[in-house]
Amino acid sequence: DYFELSIDESDEKLERLYWRSEERLSLRLAMAETGMPISSICLSGHRKYPLGHPDKEVRDRGMDIMAGAIRLACDLGVRLIQLAGYDVYYEPGTKETRSYFGQNLARSVDQASREGVILAFETMETEFMNTVKKAMTWVNRIDSPYLQVYPDAGNLTNAAAAAGSNVLDDLETGRGHVVAMHLKESSPGVFREVPFGKGHVDFPSVIGKAW
């Protein structure tokens, strides 16, 4: 039904945030001509430049990426930006990194709300936000219609398997706040590049629950 645009941590993908007006217009015309819109952005560039990083320069770069993604979303008519649920990724999380993350998350949601763009957390592979319940802690704390949840079925399944819990019960904690879902396969301890049908995600169940 639509494409999702990737803005990951590579220089090539981050460069998309700096497309000129002519490039953005060209892409909008292509969407109109093909009838295939870009309706969401997967903003995983914060893995390298996380909002909670202890270094202010890195945090500031993360906020620049956020602002650029919101501007790009507005220019392309994108309604939804998926956020990586990390305070930090390549460093150990601390009370300080969580505090910085909370401060910059609030600023990000404020910026997005001015433009009518929804930010939504992906549930990740790290303990910081590997369940819908943990994502909802931040959604409830910020308390804005412009911050929601975008779960990853593979990551959720791995988190539930490791904790001995139930994926569907976890999804239930996000009722009314789940705006999309990544249908990704995973296997115990393996979070990426598992072929569909070769892992342990119960797709019929999680899709049914999401609907």
C-alpha atoms as an extended CHARMM CRD file, in Angstrom:
* protein
*
       211  EXT
         1         1  ASP       CA              0.0000000000        0.0000000000        0.0000000000  PROA      1               0.0000000000
         2         2  TYR       CA              2.9200000000        2.3560000000        0.5930000000  PROA      2               0.0000000000
         3         3  PHE       CA              6.6700000000        2.5420000000        1.0290000000  PROA      3               0.0000000000
         4         4  GLU       CA              8.5400000000        3.2060000000        4.2500000000  PROA      4               0.0000000000
         5         5  LEU       CA             11.6300000000        5.3820000000        3.8120000000  PROA      5               0.0000000000
         6         6  SER       CA             14.7540000000        4.3000000000        5.6750000000  PROA      6               0.0000000000
         7         7  ILE       CA             16.9070000000        6.8730000000        7.4640000000  PROA      7               0.0000000000
         8         8  ASP       CA             19.4610000000        4.6500000000        9.1610000000  PROA      8               0.0000000000
         9         9  GLU       CA             22.8740000000        5.4830000000       10.6410000000  PROA      9               0.0000000000
        10        10  SER       CA             24.7850000000        5.2520000000        7.3420000000  PROA      10              0.0000000000
        11        11  ASP       CA             26.0130000000        8.4900000000        5.7770000000  PROA      11              0.0000000000
        12        12  GLU       CA             24.1770000000        7.5580000000        2.5670000000  PROA      12              0.0000000000
        13        13  LYS       CA             20.7950000000        7.3330000000        4.2960000000  PROA      13              0.0000000000
        14        14  LEU       CA             21.3750000000       10.3160000000        6.6050000000  PROA      14              0.0000000000
        15        15  GLU       CA             22.0560000000       12.3960000000        3.5010000000  PROA      15              0.0000000000
        16        16  ARG       CA             18.3590000000       12.0180000000        2.6500000000  PROA      16              0.0000000000
        17        17  LEU       CA             17.6230000000       14.5070000000        5.4150000000  PROA      17              0.0000000000
        18        18  TYR       CA             19.4200000000       17.1600000000        3.3720000000  PROA      18              0.0000000000
        19        19  TRP       CA             17.7640000000       16.6480000000        0.0120000000  PROA      19              0.0000000000
        20        20  ARG       CA             17.2310000000       19.9400000000       -1.7920000000  PROA      20              0.0000000000
        21        21  SER       CA             13.7360000000       21.2860000000       -2.4200000000  PROA      21              0.0000000000
        22        22  GLU       CA             13.9620000000       20.1440000000       -6.0460000000  PROA      22              0.0000000000
        23        23  GLU       CA             14.7930000000       16.5790000000       -4.9760000000  PROA      23              0.0000000000
        24        24  ARG       CA             11.8780000000       16.4780000000       -2.5500000000  PROA      24              0.0000000000
        25        25  LEU       CA              9.5050000000       17.7970000000       -5.1850000000  PROA      25              0.0000000000
        26        26  SER       CA             10.7780000000       15.2270000000       -7.6900000000  PROA      26              0.0000000000
        27        27  LEU       CA             10.0370000000       12.4330000000       -5.2250000000  PROA      27              0.0000000000
        28        28  ARG       CA              6.5310000000       13.7800000000       -4.5390000000  PROA      28              0.0000000000
        29        29  LEU       CA              5.8560000000       13.8730000000       -8.2720000000  PROA      29              0.0000000000
        30        30  ALA       CA              7.0730000000       10.2810000000       -8.5890000000  PROA      30              0.0000000000
        31        31  MET       CA              4.6970000000        9.2350000000       -5.7970000000  PROA      31              0.0000000000
        32        32  ALA       CA              1.8090000000       10.9460000000       -7.5630000000  PROA      32              0.0000000000
        33        33  GLU       CA              2.6450000000        9.4560000000      -10.9460000000  PROA      33              0.0000000000
        34        34  THR       CA              3.0080000000        5.8970000000       -9.6480000000  PROA      34              0.0000000000
        35        35  GLY       CA              0.2340000000        6.0030000000       -7.0610000000  PROA      35              0.0000000000
        36        36  MET       CA              2.6870000000        4.6130000000       -4.5180000000  PROA      36              0.0000000000
        37        37  PRO       CA              3.1600000000        7.0420000000       -1.6050000000  PROA      37              0.0000000000
        38        38  ILE       CA              5.7920000000        7.0860000000        1.1050000000  PROA      38              0.0000000000
        39        39  SER       CA              3.6980000000        7.1630000000        4.2680000000  PROA      39              0.0000000000
        40        40  SER       CA              6.2220000000        6.3870000000        6.9980000000  PROA      40              0.0000000000
        41        41  ILE       CA              9.8830000000        6.8490000000        7.8550000000  PROA      41              0.0000000000
        42        42  CYS       CA             11.9790000000        4.3360000000        9.7700000000  PROA      42              0.0000000000
        43        43  LEU       CA             14.3480000000        6.6380000000       11.6590000000  PROA      43              0.0000000000
        44        44  SER       CA             17.0310000000        4.2890000000       12.9540000000  PROA      44              0.0000000000
        45        45  GLY       CA             19.8260000000        6.8450000000       12.5620000000  PROA      45              0.0000000000
        46        46  HSD       CA             19.5490000000        7.4760000000       16.2860000000  PROA      46              0.0000000000
        47        47  ARG       CA             21.3580000000        4.2080000000       16.9150000000  PROA      47              0.0000000000
        48        48  LYS       CA             24.6050000000        6.0530000000       16.1090000000  PROA      48              0.0000000000
        49        49  TYR       CA             23.4180000000        9.4270000000       17.4300000000  PROA      49              0.0000000000
        50        50  PRO       CA             21.0900000000        8.5620000000       20.3250000000  PROA      50              0.0000000000
        51        51  LEU       CA             18.9970000000       11.1240000000       22.1570000000  PROA      51              0.0000000000
        52        52  GLY       CA             20.3870000000       10.0210000000       25.5190000000  PROA      52              0.0000000000
        53        53  HSD       CA             24.0900000000        9.9420000000       24.6890000000  PROA      53              0.0000000000
        54        54  PRO       CA             26.3100000000       11.3380000000       27.4870000000  PROA      54              0.0000000000
        55        55  ASP       CA             28.2260000000       13.5110000000       24.9710000000  PROA      55              0.0000000000
        56        56  LYS       CA             26.2840000000       16.7050000000       24.2410000000  PROA      56              0.0000000000
        57        57  GLU       CA             27.6150000000       16.9480000000       20.6850000000  PROA      57              0.0000000000
        58        58  VAL       CA             26.2480000000       13.4910000000       19.9060000000  PROA      58              0.0000000000
        59        59  ARG       CA             22.8870000000       14.3260000000       21.5200000000  PROA      59              0.0000000000
        60        60  ASP       CA             22.7160000000       17.5630000000       19.5510000000  PROA      60              0.0000000000
        61        61  ARG       CA             23.4110000000       15.6360000000       16.3470000000  PROA      61              0.0000000000
        62        62  GLY       CA             20.5800000000       13.2980000000       17.2920000000  PROA      62              0.0000000000
        63        63  MET       CA             18.2310000000       16.2560000000       17.7030000000  PROA      63              0.0000000000
        64        64  ASP       CA             19.3410000000       17.6660000000       14.3460000000  PROA      64              0.0000000000
        65        65  ILE       CA             18.4800000000       14.3070000000       12.7940000000  PROA      65              0.0000000000
        66        66  MET       CA             15.0800000000       14.4150000000       14.4640000000  PROA      66              0.0000000000
        67        67  ALA       CA             14.3620000000       17.9310000000       13.2350000000  PROA      67              0.0000000000
        68        68  GLY       CA             15.4860000000       16.9900000000        9.7330000000  PROA      68              0.0000000000
        69        69  ALA       CA             13.2720000000       13.9060000000        9.6970000000  PROA      69              0.0000000000
        70        70  ILE       CA             10.2410000000       15.9440000000       10.7720000000  PROA      70              0.0000000000
        71        71  ARG       CA             10.9040000000       18.5210000000        8.0310000000  PROA      71              0.0000000000
        72        72  LEU       CA             11.3470000000       15.7560000000        5.4570000000  PROA      72              0.0000000000
        73        73  ALA       CA              8.1250000000       14.1090000000        6.5990000000  PROA      73              0.0000000000
        74        74  CYS       CA              6.2460000000       17.3720000000        6.1370000000  PROA      74              0.0000000000
        75        75  ASP       CA              7.6910000000       17.9290000000        2.6720000000  PROA      75              0.0000000000
        76        76  LEU       CA              6.8720000000       14.3880000000        1.5120000000  PROA      76              0.0000000000
        77        77  GLY       CA              3.4520000000       14.1180000000        3.1560000000  PROA      77              0.0000000000
        78        78  VAL       CA              4.6320000000       11.4210000000        5.5690000000  PROA      78              0.0000000000
        79        79  ARG       CA              2.4140000000       11.0290000000        8.6350000000  PROA      79              0.0000000000
        80        80  LEU       CA              4.4160000000        8.6140000000       10.7780000000  PROA      80              0.0000000000
        81        81  ILE       CA              8.0410000000        8.4390000000       11.9340000000  PROA      81              0.0000000000
        82        82  GLN       CA              9.1610000000        5.2670000000       13.6380000000  PROA      82              0.0000000000
        83        83  LEU       CA             11.6670000000        5.9530000000       16.4260000000  PROA      83              0.0000000000
        84        84  ALA       CA             14.2950000000        3.5260000000       17.6420000000  PROA      84              0.0000000000
        85        85  GLY       CA             13.6310000000        2.8920000000       21.3220000000  PROA      85              0.0000000000
        86        86  TYR       CA             17.2040000000        3.4470000000       22.5580000000  PROA      86              0.0000000000
        87        87  ASP       CA             18.5390000000        5.8450000000       25.1560000000  PROA      87              0.0000000000
        88        88  VAL       CA             21.9810000000        4.7380000000       23.9320000000  PROA      88              0.0000000000
        89        89  TYR       CA             23.0250000000        1.8020000000       21.7720000000  PROA      89              0.0000000000
        90        90  TYR       CA             26.7840000000        1.3970000000       21.5660000000  PROA      90              0.0000000000
        91        91  GLU       CA             27.3470000000        2.5070000000       25.1760000000  PROA      91              0.0000000000
        92        92  PRO       CA             25.9600000000        1.2210000000       28.4950000000  PROA      92              0.0000000000
        93        93  GLY       CA             22.7580000000        2.9180000000       29.6240000000  PROA      93              0.0000000000
        94        94  THR       CA             22.7520000000        4.8460000000       32.8900000000  PROA      94              0.0000000000
        95        95  LYS       CA             20.4250000000        7.0210000000       34.9270000000  PROA      95              0.0000000000
        96        96  GLU       CA             22.0080000000        9.9860000000       33.1400000000  PROA      96              0.0000000000
        97        97  THR       CA             21.3790000000        8.6050000000       29.6370000000  PROA      97              0.0000000000
        98        98  ARG       CA             17.7450000000        7.8820000000       30.5120000000  PROA      98              0.0000000000
        99        99  SER       CA             17.3380000000       11.4350000000       31.8060000000  PROA      99              0.0000000000
       100       100  TYR       CA             18.8160000000       12.9490000000       28.6410000000  PROA      100             0.0000000000
       101       101  PHE       CA             16.6240000000       10.6570000000       26.5520000000  PROA      101             0.0000000000
       102       102  GLY       CA             13.4960000000       11.8170000000       28.3690000000  PROA      102             0.0000000000
       103       103  GLN       CA             14.3720000000       15.4770000000       27.9320000000  PROA      103             0.0000000000
       104       104  ASN       CA             15.0770000000       15.1710000000       24.2260000000  PROA      104             0.0000000000
       105       105  LEU       CA             12.0710000000       12.9290000000       23.6500000000  PROA      105             0.0000000000
       106       106  ALA       CA              9.8140000000       15.6320000000       25.0820000000  PROA      106             0.0000000000
       107       107  ARG       CA             11.4440000000       18.2140000000       22.7960000000  PROA      107             0.0000000000
       108       108  SER       CA             11.0300000000       15.8920000000       19.8070000000  PROA      108             0.0000000000
       109       109  VAL       CA              7.3510000000       15.2760000000       20.4460000000  PROA      109             0.0000000000
       110       110  ASP       CA              6.8040000000       19.0060000000       20.8330000000  PROA      110             0.0000000000
       111       111  GLN       CA              8.4310000000       19.6200000000       17.4320000000  PROA      111             0.0000000000
       112       112  ALA       CA              6.4340000000       16.8220000000       15.7940000000  PROA      112             0.0000000000
       113       113  SER       CA              3.1490000000       18.0180000000       17.2740000000  PROA      113             0.0000000000
       114       114  ARG       CA              3.5820000000       21.4450000000       15.7030000000  PROA      114             0.0000000000
       115       115  GLU       CA              3.7340000000       19.7740000000       12.2850000000  PROA      115             0.0000000000
       116       116  GLY       CA              1.0660000000       17.1380000000       12.8750000000  PROA      116             0.0000000000
       117       117  VAL       CA              3.5560000000       14.2580000000       12.5070000000  PROA      117             0.0000000000
       118       118  ILE       CA              3.2230000000       11.1850000000       14.7440000000  PROA      118             0.0000000000
       119       119  LEU       CA              6.3220000000        9.6750000000       16.3570000000  PROA      119             0.0000000000
       120       120  ALA       CA              6.0490000000        6.0160000000       17.3400000000  PROA      120             0.0000000000
       121       121  PHE       CA              8.4730000000        3.7480000000       19.2010000000  PROA      121             0.0000000000
       122       122  GLU       CA              9.8130000000        0.5800000000       17.6640000000  PROA      122             0.0000000000
       123       123  THR       CA             10.2940000000       -2.1100000000       20.2860000000  PROA      123             0.0000000000
       124       124  MET       CA             13.9790000000       -2.9610000000       20.1340000000  PROA      124             0.0000000000
       125       125  GLU       CA             16.3770000000       -5.7980000000       20.9470000000  PROA      125             0.0000000000
       126       126  THR       CA             17.8560000000       -4.1570000000       24.0570000000  PROA      126             0.0000000000
       127       127  GLU       CA             16.4360000000       -4.1890000000       27.5700000000  PROA      127             0.0000000000
       128       128  PHE       CA             15.7160000000       -0.4630000000       27.5300000000  PROA      128             0.0000000000
       129       129  MET       CA             12.6170000000       -0.8190000000       25.3290000000  PROA      129             0.0000000000
       130       130  ASN       CA             12.1180000000       -4.3850000000       24.1480000000  PROA      130             0.0000000000
       131       131  THR       CA              8.4080000000       -4.6010000000       25.0160000000  PROA      131             0.0000000000
       132       132  VAL       CA              5.2630000000       -2.6160000000       24.3340000000  PROA      132             0.0000000000
       133       133  LYS       CA              4.7960000000       -2.2370000000       28.0800000000  PROA      133             0.0000000000
       134       134  LYS       CA              8.1510000000       -0.4360000000       28.3730000000  PROA      134             0.0000000000
       135       135  ALA       CA              7.3400000000        1.7690000000       25.3800000000  PROA      135             0.0000000000
       136       136  MET       CA              4.0090000000        2.6590000000       26.9680000000  PROA      136             0.0000000000
       137       137  THR       CA              5.8260000000        3.9010000000       30.0800000000  PROA      137             0.0000000000
       138       138  TRP       CA              7.2780000000        6.6910000000       27.9330000000  PROA      138             0.0000000000
       139       139  VAL       CA              4.0650000000        7.2210000000       25.9640000000  PROA      139             0.0000000000
       140       140  ASN       CA              2.1550000000        7.7250000000       29.2080000000  PROA      140             0.0000000000
       141       141  ARG       CA              4.8580000000        9.9650000000       30.6380000000  PROA      141             0.0000000000
       142       142  ILE       CA              4.8590000000       12.2880000000       27.6100000000  PROA      142             0.0000000000
       143       143  ASP       CA              1.0570000000       12.0530000000       27.2970000000  PROA      143             0.0000000000
       144       144  SER       CA              0.6830000000       13.3540000000       23.7450000000  PROA      144             0.0000000000
       145       145  PRO       CA             -1.3200000000       12.0150000000       20.7750000000  PROA      145             0.0000000000
       146       146  TYR       CA              1.8740000000       12.5720000000       18.7620000000  PROA      146             0.0000000000
       147       147  LEU       CA              3.7880000000        9.7810000000       20.5470000000  PROA      147             0.0000000000
       148       148  GLN       CA              2.6140000000        6.2210000000       19.9820000000  PROA      148             0.0000000000
       149       149  VAL       CA              3.9390000000        2.6490000000       19.5580000000  PROA      149             0.0000000000
       150       150  TYR       CA              5.1180000000        0.8050000000       16.4120000000  PROA      150             0.0000000000
       151       151  PRO       CA              6.0110000000       -2.7110000000       17.6410000000  PROA      151             0.0000000000
       152       152  ASP       CA              8.4070000000       -5.1120000000       15.9490000000  PROA      152             0.0000000000
       153       153  ALA       CA              6.9180000000       -8.6230000000       15.9730000000  PROA      153             0.0000000000
       154       154  GLY       CA             10.3060000000      -10.3340000000       15.8740000000  PROA      154             0.0000000000
       155       155  ASN       CA             11.8410000000       -8.3150000000       18.6790000000  PROA      155             0.0000000000
       156       156  LEU       CA              8.7180000000       -8.7520000000       20.8230000000  PROA      156             0.0000000000
       157       157  THR       CA              8.7530000000      -12.5100000000       20.3110000000  PROA      157             0.0000000000
       158       158  ASN       CA             12.3790000000      -12.7570000000       21.3860000000  PROA      158             0.0000000000
       159       159  ALA       CA             11.7460000000      -10.5940000000       24.4540000000  PROA      159             0.0000000000
       160       160  ALA       CA              8.7520000000      -12.7150000000       25.4560000000  PROA      160             0.0000000000
       161       161  ALA       CA             10.6580000000      -15.9600000000       24.9210000000  PROA      161             0.0000000000
       162       162  ALA       CA             13.5570000000      -14.7470000000       27.0600000000  PROA      162             0.0000000000
       163       163  ALA       CA             11.2500000000      -13.5690000000       29.8500000000  PROA      163             0.0000000000
       164       164  GLY       CA              8.8220000000      -16.4880000000       29.6910000000  PROA      164             0.0000000000
       165       165  SER       CA              5.9580000000      -14.0640000000       29.0110000000  PROA      165             0.0000000000
       166       166  ASN       CA              3.2390000000      -13.7890000000       26.3650000000  PROA      166             0.0000000000
       167       167  VAL       CA              3.5570000000      -11.5920000000       23.2720000000  PROA      167             0.0000000000
       168       168  LEU       CA             -0.1930000000      -11.0520000000       22.9890000000  PROA      168             0.0000000000
       169       169  ASP       CA             -0.4660000000       -9.9110000000       26.6030000000  PROA      169             0.0000000000
       170       170  ASP       CA              2.3280000000       -7.4410000000       25.9780000000  PROA      170             0.0000000000
       171       171  LEU       CA              0.6080000000       -6.0860000000       22.8630000000  PROA      171             0.0000000000
       172       172  GLU       CA             -2.5580000000       -5.6220000000       24.9210000000  PROA      172             0.0000000000
       173       173  THR       CA             -0.7370000000       -3.0840000000       27.1070000000  PROA      173             0.0000000000
       174       174  GLY       CA             -0.5550000000       -0.8120000000       24.0480000000  PROA      174             0.0000000000
       175       175  ARG       CA             -4.2540000000       -0.9410000000       23.2200000000  PROA      175             0.0000000000
       176       176  GLY       CA             -5.3130000000        2.2900000000       21.5460000000  PROA      176             0.0000000000
       177       177  HSD       CA             -1.7000000000        3.3300000000       20.9070000000  PROA      177             0.0000000000
       178       178  VAL       CA             -0.4020000000        0.8200000000       18.3350000000  PROA      178             0.0000000000
       179       179  VAL       CA             -0.2350000000        2.6870000000       15.0240000000  PROA      179             0.0000000000
       180       180  ALA       CA              1.6560000000        0.1120000000       12.9180000000  PROA      180             0.0000000000
       181       181  MET       CA              3.6510000000       -3.0980000000       13.2680000000  PROA      181             0.0000000000
       182       182  HSD       CA              6.8310000000       -4.4100000000       11.6910000000  PROA      182             0.0000000000
       183       183  LEU       CA              6.2380000000       -7.9900000000       10.5890000000  PROA      183             0.0000000000
       184       184  LYS       CA              9.7740000000       -9.2570000000       11.0330000000  PROA      184             0.0000000000
       185       185  GLU       CA             10.8710000000      -12.8240000000       11.6980000000  PROA      185             0.0000000000
       186       186  SER       CA             13.3140000000      -13.7050000000       14.4720000000  PROA      186             0.0000000000
       187       187  SER       CA             14.6670000000      -16.7590000000       16.2660000000  PROA      187             0.0000000000
       188       188  PRO       CA             15.8900000000      -17.0960000000       19.8560000000  PROA      188             0.0000000000
       189       189  GLY       CA             18.7460000000      -14.6370000000       20.2900000000  PROA      189             0.0000000000
       190       190  VAL       CA             18.7480000000      -13.6760000000       16.5930000000  PROA      190             0.0000000000
       191       191  PHE       CA             17.0150000000      -10.4160000000       15.7350000000  PROA      191             0.0000000000
       192       192  ARG       CA             17.8260000000       -9.7430000000       12.0750000000  PROA      192             0.0000000000
       193       193  GLU       CA             17.8750000000      -11.4420000000        8.6870000000  PROA      193             0.0000000000
       194       194  VAL       CA             15.9140000000      -14.5350000000        9.7070000000  PROA      194             0.0000000000
       195       195  PRO       CA             13.9310000000      -15.7440000000        6.6500000000  PROA      195             0.0000000000
       196       196  PHE       CA             10.1580000000      -15.8310000000        7.0350000000  PROA      196             0.0000000000
       197       197  GLY       CA              9.0660000000      -19.2610000000        8.2280000000  PROA      197             0.0000000000
       198       198  LYS       CA             12.5040000000      -20.1140000000        9.6150000000  PROA      198             0.0000000000
       199       199  GLY       CA             11.9950000000      -18.4410000000       12.9830000000  PROA      199             0.0000000000
       200       200  HSD       CA              9.5280000000      -18.5530000000       15.8520000000  PROA      200             0.0000000000
       201       201  VAL       CA              7.1880000000      -15.5850000000       15.3130000000  PROA      201             0.0000000000
       202       202  ASP       CA              3.5080000000      -16.6020000000       15.3460000000  PROA      202             0.0000000000
       203       203  PHE       CA              2.4430000000      -14.1640000000       12.6470000000  PROA      203             0.0000000000
       204       204  PRO       CA             -1.2840000000      -15.0600000000       12.5440000000  PROA      204             0.0000000000
       205       205  SER       CA             -1.5930000000      -14.4570000000       16.2760000000  PROA      205             0.0000000000
       206       206  VAL       CA              0.3280000000      -11.1770000000       16.4470000000  PROA      206             0.0000000000
       207       207  ILE       CA             -1.3650000000       -9.8160000000       13.3200000000  PROA      207             0.0000000000
       208       208  GLY       CA             -4.7860000000      -10.7390000000       14.6860000000  PROA      208             0.0000000000
       209       209  LYS       CA             -3.9970000000       -9.0950000000       18.0020000000  PROA      209             0.0000000000
       210       210  ALA       CA             -2.6690000000       -5.9750000000       16.3040000000  PROA      210             0.0000000000
       211       211  TRP       CA             -5.8880000000       -5.5810000000       14.2840000000  PROA      211             0.0000000000
